[in-house]
Short mmCIF file of C-alpha atoms in Angstrom, two decimals:
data_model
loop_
_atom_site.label_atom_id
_atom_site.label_comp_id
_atom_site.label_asym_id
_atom_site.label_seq_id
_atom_site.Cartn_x
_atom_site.Cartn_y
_atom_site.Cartn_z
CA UNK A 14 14.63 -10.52 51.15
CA UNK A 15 11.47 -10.60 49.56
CA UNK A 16 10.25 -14.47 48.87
CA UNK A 17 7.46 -15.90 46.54
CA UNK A 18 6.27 -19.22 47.34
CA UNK A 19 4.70 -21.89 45.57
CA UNK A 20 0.85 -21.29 44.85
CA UNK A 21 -1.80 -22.71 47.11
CA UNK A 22 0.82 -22.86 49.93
CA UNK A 23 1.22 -21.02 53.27
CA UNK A 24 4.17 -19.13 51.70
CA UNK A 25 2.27 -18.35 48.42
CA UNK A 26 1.05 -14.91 47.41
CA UNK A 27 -2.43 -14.17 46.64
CA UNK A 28 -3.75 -10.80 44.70
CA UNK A 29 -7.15 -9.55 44.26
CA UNK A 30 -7.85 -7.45 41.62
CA UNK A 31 -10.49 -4.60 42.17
CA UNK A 32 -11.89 -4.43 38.57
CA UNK A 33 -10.77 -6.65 35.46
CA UNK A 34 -10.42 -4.84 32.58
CA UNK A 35 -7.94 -4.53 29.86
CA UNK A 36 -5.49 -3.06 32.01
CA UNK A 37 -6.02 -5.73 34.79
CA UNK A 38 -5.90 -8.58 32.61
CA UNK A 39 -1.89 -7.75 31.41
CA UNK A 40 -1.13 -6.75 35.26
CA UNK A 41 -2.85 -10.26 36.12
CA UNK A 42 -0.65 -11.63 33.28
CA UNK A 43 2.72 -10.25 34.76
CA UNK A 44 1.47 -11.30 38.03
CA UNK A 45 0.97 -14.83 36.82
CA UNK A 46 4.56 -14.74 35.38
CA UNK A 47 5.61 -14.04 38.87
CA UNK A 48 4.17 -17.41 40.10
CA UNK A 49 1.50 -14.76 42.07
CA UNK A 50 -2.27 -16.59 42.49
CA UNK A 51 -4.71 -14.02 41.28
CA UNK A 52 -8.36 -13.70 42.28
CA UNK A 53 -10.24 -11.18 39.75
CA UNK A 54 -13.39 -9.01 40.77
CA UNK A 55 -15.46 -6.92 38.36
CA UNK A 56 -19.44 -5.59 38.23
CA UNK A 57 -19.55 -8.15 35.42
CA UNK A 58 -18.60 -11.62 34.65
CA UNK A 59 -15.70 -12.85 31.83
CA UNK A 60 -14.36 -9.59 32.02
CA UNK A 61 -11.39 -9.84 30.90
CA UNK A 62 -9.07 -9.83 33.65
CA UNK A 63 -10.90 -12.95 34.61
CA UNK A 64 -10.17 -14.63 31.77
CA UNK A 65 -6.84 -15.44 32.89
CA UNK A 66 -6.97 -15.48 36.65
CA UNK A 67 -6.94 -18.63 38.83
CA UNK A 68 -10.78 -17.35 40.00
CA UNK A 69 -13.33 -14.45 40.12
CA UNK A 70 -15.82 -12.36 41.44
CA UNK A 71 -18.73 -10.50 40.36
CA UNK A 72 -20.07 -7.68 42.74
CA UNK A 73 -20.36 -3.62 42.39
CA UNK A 74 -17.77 -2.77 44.42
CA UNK A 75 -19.05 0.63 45.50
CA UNK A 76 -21.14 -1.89 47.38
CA UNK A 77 -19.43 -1.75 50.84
CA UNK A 78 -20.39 -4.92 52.56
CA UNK A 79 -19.45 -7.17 49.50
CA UNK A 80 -16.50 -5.81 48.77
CA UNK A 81 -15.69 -6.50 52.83
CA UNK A 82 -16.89 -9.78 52.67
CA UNK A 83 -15.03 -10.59 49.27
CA UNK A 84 -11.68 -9.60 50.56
CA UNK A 85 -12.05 -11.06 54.63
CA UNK A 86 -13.18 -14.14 52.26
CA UNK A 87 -10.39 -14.30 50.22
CA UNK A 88 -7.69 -12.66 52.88
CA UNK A 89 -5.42 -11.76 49.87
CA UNK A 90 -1.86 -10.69 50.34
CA UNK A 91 -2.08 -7.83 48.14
CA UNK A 92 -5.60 -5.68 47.49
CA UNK A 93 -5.00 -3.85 43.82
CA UNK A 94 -7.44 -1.23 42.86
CA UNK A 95 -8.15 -1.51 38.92
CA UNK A 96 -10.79 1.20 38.82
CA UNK A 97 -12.04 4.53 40.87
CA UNK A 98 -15.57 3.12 41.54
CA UNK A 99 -14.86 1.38 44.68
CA UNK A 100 -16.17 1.89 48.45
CA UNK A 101 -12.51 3.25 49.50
CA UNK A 102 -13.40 3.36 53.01
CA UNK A 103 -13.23 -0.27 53.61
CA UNK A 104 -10.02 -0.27 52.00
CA UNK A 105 -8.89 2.95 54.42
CA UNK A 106 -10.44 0.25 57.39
CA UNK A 107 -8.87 -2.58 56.08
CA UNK A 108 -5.53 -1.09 55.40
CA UNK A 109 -5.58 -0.58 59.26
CA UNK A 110 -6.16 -3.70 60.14
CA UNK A 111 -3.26 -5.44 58.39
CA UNK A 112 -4.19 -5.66 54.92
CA UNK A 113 -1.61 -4.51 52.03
CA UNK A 114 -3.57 -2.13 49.23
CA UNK A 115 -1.71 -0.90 46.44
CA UNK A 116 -0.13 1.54 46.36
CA UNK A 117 -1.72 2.86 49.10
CA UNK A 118 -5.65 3.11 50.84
CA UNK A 119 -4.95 6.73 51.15
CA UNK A 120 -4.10 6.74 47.06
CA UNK A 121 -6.79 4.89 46.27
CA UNK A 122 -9.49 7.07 48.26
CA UNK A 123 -7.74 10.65 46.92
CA UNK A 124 -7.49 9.91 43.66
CA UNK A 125 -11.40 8.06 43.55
CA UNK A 126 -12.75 11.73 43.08
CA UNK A 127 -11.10 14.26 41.28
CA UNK A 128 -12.03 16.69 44.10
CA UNK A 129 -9.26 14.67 46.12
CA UNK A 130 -6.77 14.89 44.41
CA UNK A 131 -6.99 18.97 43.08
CA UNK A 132 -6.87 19.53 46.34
CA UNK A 133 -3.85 17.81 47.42
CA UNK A 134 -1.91 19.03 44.72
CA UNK A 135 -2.92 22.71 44.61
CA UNK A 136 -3.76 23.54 47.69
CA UNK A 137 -1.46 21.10 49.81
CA UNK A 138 1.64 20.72 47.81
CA UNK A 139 1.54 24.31 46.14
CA UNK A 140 1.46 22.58 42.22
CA UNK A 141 0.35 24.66 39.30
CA UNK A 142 -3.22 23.26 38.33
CA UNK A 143 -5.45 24.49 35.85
CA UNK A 144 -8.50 26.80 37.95
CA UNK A 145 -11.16 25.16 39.24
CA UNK A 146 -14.03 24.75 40.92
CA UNK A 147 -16.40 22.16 42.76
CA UNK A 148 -19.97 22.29 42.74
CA UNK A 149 -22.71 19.78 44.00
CA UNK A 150 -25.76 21.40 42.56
CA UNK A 151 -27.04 23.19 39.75
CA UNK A 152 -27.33 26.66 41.51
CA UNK A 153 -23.80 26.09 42.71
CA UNK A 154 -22.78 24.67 39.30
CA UNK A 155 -23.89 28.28 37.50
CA UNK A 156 -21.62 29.99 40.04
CA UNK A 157 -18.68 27.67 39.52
CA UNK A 158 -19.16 28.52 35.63
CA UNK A 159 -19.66 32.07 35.91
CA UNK A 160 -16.07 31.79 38.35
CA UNK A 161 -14.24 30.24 36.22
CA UNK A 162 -14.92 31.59 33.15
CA UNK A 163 -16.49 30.65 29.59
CA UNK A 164 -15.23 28.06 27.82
CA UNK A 165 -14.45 25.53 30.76
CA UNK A 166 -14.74 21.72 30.81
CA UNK A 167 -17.54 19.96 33.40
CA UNK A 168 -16.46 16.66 34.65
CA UNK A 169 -17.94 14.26 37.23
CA UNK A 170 -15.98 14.21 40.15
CA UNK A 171 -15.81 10.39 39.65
CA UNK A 172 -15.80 9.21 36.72
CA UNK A 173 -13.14 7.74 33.95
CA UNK A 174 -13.29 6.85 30.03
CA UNK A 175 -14.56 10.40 29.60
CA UNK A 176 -17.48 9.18 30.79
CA UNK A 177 -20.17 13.01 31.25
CA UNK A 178 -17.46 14.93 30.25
CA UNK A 179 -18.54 18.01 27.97
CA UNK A 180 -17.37 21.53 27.14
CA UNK A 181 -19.42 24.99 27.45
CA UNK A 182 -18.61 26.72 24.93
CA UNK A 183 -21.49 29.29 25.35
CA UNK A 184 -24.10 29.89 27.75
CA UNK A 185 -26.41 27.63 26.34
CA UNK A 186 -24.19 24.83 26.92
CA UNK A 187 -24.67 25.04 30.94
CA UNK A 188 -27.60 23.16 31.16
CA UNK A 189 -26.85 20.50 29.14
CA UNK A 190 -23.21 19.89 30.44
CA UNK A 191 -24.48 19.73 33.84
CA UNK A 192 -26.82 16.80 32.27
CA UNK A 193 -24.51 14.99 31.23
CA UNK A 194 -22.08 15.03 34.38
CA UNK A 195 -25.12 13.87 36.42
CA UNK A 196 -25.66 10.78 34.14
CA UNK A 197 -22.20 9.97 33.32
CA UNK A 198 -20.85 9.54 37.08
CA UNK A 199 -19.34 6.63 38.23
CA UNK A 200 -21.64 6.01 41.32
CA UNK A 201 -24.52 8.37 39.31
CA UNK A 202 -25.41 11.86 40.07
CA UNK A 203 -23.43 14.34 42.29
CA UNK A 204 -20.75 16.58 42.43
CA UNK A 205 -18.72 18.11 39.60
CA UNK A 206 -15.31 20.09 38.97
CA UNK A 207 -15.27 23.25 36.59
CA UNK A 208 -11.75 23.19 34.81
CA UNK A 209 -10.84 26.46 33.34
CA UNK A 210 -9.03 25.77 29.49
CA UNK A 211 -5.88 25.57 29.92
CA UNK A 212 -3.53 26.64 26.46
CA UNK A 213 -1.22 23.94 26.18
CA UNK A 214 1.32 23.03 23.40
CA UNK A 215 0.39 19.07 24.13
CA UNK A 216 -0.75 16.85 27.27
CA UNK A 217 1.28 13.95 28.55
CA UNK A 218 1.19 11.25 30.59
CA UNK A 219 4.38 10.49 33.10
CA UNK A 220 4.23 6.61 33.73
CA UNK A 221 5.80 7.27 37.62
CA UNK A 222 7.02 4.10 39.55
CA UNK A 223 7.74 3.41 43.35
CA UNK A 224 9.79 1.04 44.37
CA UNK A 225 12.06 -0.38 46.83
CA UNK A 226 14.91 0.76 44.98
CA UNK A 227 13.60 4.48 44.16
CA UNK A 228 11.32 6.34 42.13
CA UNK A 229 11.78 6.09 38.42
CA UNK A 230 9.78 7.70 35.22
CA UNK A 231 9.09 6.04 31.88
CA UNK A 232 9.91 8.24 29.04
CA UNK A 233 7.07 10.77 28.42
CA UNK A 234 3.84 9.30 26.34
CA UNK A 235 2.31 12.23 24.45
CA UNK A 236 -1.62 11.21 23.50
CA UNK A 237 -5.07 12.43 21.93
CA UNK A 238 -8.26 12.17 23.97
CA UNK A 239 -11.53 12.38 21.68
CA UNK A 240 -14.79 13.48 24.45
CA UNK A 241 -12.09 12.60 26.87
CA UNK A 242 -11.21 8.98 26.03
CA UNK A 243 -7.72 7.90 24.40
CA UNK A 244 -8.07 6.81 21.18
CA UNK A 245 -4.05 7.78 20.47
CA UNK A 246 -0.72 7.48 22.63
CA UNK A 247 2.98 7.47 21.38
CA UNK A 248 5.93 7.26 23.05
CA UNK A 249 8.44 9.19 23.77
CA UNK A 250 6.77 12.81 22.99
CA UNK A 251 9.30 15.29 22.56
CA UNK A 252 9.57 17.77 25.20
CA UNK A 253 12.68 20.47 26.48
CA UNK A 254 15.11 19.03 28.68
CA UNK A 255 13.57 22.02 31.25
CA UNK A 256 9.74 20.87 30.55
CA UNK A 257 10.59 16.99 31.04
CA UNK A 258 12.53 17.79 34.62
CA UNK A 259 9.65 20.49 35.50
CA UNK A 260 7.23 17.24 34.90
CA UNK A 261 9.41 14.82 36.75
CA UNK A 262 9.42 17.15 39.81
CA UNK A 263 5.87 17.41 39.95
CA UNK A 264 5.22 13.83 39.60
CA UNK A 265 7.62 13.39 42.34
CA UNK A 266 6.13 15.39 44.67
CA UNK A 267 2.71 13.94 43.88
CA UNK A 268 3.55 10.77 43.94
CA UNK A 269 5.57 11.05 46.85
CA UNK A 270 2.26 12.27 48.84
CA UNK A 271 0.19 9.32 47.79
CA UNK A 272 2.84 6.75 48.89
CA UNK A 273 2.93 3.34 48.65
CA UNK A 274 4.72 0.77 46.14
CA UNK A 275 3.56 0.70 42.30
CA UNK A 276 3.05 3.28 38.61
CA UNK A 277 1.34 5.79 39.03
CA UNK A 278 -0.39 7.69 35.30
CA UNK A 279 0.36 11.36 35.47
CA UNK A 280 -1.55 13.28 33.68
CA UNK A 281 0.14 16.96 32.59
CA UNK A 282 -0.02 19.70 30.19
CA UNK A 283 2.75 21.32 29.10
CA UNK A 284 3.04 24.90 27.64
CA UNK A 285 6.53 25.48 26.46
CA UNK A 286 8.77 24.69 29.88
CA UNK A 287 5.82 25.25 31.62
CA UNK A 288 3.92 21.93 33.25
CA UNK A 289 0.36 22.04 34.90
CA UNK A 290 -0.71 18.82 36.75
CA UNK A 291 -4.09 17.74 35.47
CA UNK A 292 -4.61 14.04 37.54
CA UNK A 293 -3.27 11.08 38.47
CA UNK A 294 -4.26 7.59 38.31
CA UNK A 295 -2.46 5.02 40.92
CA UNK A 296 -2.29 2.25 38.56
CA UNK A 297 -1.73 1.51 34.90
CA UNK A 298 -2.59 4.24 32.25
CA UNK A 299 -4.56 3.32 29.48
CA UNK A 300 -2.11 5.48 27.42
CA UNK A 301 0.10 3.65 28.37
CA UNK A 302 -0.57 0.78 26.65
CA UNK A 303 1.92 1.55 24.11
CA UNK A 304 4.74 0.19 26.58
CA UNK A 305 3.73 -3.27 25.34
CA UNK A 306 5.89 -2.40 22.85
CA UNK A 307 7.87 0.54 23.31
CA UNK A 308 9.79 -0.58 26.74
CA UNK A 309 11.67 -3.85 27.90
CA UNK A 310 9.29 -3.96 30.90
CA UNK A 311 5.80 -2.55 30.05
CA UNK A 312 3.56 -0.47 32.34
CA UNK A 313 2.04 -3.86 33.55
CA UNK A 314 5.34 -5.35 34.24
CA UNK A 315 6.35 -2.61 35.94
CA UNK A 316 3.37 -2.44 38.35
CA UNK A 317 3.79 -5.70 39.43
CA UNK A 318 7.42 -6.13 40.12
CA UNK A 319 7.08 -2.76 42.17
CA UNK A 320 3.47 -3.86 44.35
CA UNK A 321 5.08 -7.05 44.97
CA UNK A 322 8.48 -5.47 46.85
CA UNK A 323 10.92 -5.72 44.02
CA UNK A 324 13.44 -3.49 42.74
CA UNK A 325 13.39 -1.75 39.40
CA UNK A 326 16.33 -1.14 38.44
CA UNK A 327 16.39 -0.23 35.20
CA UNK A 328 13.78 0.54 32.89
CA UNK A 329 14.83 0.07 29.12
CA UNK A 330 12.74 2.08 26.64
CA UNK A 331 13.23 0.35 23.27
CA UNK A 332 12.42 2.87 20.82
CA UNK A 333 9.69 5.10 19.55
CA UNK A 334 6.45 3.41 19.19
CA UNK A 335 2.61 4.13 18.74
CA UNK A 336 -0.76 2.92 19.78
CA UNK A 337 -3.96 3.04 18.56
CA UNK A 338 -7.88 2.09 19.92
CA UNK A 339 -9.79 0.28 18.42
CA UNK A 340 -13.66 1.86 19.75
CA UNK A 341 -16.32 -0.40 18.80
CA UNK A 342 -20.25 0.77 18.37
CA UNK A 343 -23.60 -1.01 18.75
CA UNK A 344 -25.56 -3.34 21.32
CA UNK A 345 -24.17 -7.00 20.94
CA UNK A 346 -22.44 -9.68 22.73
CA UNK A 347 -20.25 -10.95 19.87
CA UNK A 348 -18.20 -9.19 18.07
CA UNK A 349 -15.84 -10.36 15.05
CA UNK A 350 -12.14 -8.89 14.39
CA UNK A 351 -11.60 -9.51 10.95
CA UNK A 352 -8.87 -9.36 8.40
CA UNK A 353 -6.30 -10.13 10.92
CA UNK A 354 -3.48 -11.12 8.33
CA UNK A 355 -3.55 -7.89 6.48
CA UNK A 356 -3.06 -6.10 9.89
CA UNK A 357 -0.05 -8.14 11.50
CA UNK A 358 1.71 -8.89 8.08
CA UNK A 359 3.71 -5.68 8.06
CA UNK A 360 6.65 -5.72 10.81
CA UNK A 361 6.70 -4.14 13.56
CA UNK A 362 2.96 -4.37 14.62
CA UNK A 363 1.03 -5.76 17.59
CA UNK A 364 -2.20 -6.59 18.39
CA UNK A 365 -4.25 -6.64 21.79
CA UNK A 366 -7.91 -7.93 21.56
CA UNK A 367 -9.57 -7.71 25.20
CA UNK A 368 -11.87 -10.36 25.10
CA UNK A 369 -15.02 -8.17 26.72
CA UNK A 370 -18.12 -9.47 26.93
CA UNK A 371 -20.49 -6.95 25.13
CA UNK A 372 -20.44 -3.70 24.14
CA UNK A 373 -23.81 -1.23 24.72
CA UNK A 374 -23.26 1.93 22.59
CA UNK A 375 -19.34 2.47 22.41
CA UNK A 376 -16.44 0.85 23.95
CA UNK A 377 -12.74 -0.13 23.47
CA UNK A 378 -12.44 -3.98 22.17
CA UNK A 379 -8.59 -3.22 20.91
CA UNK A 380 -5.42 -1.76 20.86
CA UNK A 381 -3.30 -2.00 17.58
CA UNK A 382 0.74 -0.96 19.18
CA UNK A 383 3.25 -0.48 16.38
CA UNK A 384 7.23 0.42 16.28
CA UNK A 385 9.56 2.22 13.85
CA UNK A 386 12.57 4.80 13.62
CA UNK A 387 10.47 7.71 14.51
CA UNK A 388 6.93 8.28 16.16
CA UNK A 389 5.68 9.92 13.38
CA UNK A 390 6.17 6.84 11.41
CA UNK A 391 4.77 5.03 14.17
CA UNK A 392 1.83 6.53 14.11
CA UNK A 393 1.32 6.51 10.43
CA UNK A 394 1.97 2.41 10.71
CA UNK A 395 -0.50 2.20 13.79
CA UNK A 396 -3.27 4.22 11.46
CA UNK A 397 -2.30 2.21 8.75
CA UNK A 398 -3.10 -1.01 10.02
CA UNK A 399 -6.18 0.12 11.69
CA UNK A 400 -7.27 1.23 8.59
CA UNK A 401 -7.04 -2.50 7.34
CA UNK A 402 -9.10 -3.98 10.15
CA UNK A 403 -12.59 -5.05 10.08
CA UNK A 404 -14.91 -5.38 12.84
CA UNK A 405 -18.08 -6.85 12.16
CA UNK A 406 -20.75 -6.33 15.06
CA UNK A 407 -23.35 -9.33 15.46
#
């Protein structure tokens, strides 16, 4: 029997979250629901997990000792990693010594790098991938290029957001892409992956949950990625009966070999009945924030009830919805969301504002999530609104 008791008691349950975002402020919501005390951690402070959370933390958490200290400190019954950047061995160590991680230490540390995870999935558990290749400098870069073949896609192998992604298109491009991979990595310059294009009729992402009571799959979110960050998700994309069970095996399998309790984002493309596995994420999706509205439980919801031991059961979708991000440019700390009325007075519309602190160059402040009888119509209501909104930048 699985028992939650009272906060700030022996028999209470404590969660630290491992970055406070957007997506770790709604889990720390639905955590909160669940009577759960929740400690929030993040490079910065009032991010906005933190926001709602009983306390916080600031510290880089690719900074070993801290993030030791921080959790010994805080001896929380359940370690949730919100982000990739994090010193994974200490979780690996920790995990060892009694401490819970969600899903799983071993998740957490394959799917930091995407090096990790290709290589569980194609060469451990025989899934079709698109081709690849690793390189750590720019000698070994050219080769990786020249194996895989003209155009490709050049990707930090940890990184998230899009963040020094770029395409060679040409020759010329190889320089430059290799640039940007070097600055836009999550703990700064090092090794890439080479991705061969893949021709695909649309990409997906397969919200996968573990639970006590089974594994179970949200209904497939279909999305659009501009320089590799979602700007666009909808729910349910339409896919073949033989496509959606060809995706639902391999998310089974991958999931499977990650273990542990919680969703899991998988990321595939899918070419007719064919699926190729692009990655996972052992968390919340940011695609997925469209089951705010589309499902009875969302993504969030989900997560929780799953990390914390309980069943799912059941999980309702509601009908086809839409989101949209709202991506903010300049260099403030106070922004201004304007025209609010016009947005929310048509029905059937949602709005999420994430309450981050500043914004240097571009980042998402928003999520507009709308609902109607189909998803194209969701979509047109989701750009429709956004269209109405008004951000000024201070």
């Amino acid at each position: 029997m699985a028992n939650i008791g009272s906060k700030w008691t022996p028999s209470g349950r404590k969660a630290m979250l491992l970055g406070s975002g957007e997506l770790g402020k709604e889990v720390a919501i639905e955590l909160q629901r669940m009577g759960v005390e929740v400690v929030a951690c993040d490079k910065y402070a009032n991010a906005p997990a933190m926001q709602v959370a009983d306390s916080s933390r600031v510290f880089s958490m690719l900074d070993a000792d801290k993030l030791r200290e921080a959790i010994e400190t805080e001896k929380p019954d359940h370690i949730i990693p919100e982000v990739e950047a994090i010193a994974t061995p200490v979780l690996l160590d920790l995990e060892k010594a009694g401490f819970h991680v969600t899903p799983t230490a071993k998740a957490a540390w394959l799917t930091m790098n995407r090096e990790g995870i290709r290589r569980l999935a194609a060469e451990e558990l025989g899934v079709t991938t698109s081709p690849y290749r690793f390189a750590s400098d720019f000698e070994e870069f050219k080769a990786a290029v020249d194996a895989v073949g003209i155009p490709c896609v050049v990707k930090p192998i940890m990184s998230s957001s899009g963040h020094g992604q770029s395409v060679i298109k040409s020759p010329e491009d190889i320089e430059k892409s290799w640039k940007i991979a070097q600055e836009g990595g999550r703990a700064g310059a090092g090794r890439v992956i080479v991705e061969g294009f893949v021709k695909f009729d649309y990409e997906i992402t397969l919200l996968t949950v573990r639970s006590v009571a089974g594994t179970s799959f949200c209904e497939p979110i279909g999305h659009i990625q501009v320089d590799g960050d979602y700007r666009y998700s909808w729910q349910p994309q339409a896919m073949t009966p033989e496509a959606k069970a060809a995706a639902q095996d391999i998310a089974r399998k991958v999931t499977d070999a990650l273990g542990g309790y919680g969703i899991f984002g998988v990321e595939l493309f899918v070419r007719g009945d064919e699926v190729i596995f692009s990655e996972v994420s052992p968390r919340p999706h940011d695609t997925g924030m469209v089951t705010m509205i589309s499902q009875e439980l969302s993504e969030f919801a989900l997560h929780s009830r799953a990390l914390l031991g309980l069943p799912v059961p059941e999980i309702r979708f509601l009908g086809p919805s839409a989101s949209r991000a709202v991506v903010v440019e300049g260099d403030t700390k106070e922004v201004e969301f304007e025209n609010l009325d016009k947005v929310l007075e048509e029905p059937g519309v949602q709005m999420r504002i994430f309450g981050k602190p500043e914004i240097q160059g571009h980042r998402r402040m928003a999520v507009i999530l709308a609902t109607a009888d189909s998803v194209d119509e969701a979509r047109a209501k989701a750009e429709r609104v956004y269209e109405k909104l008004q951000v000024r930048v201070k």
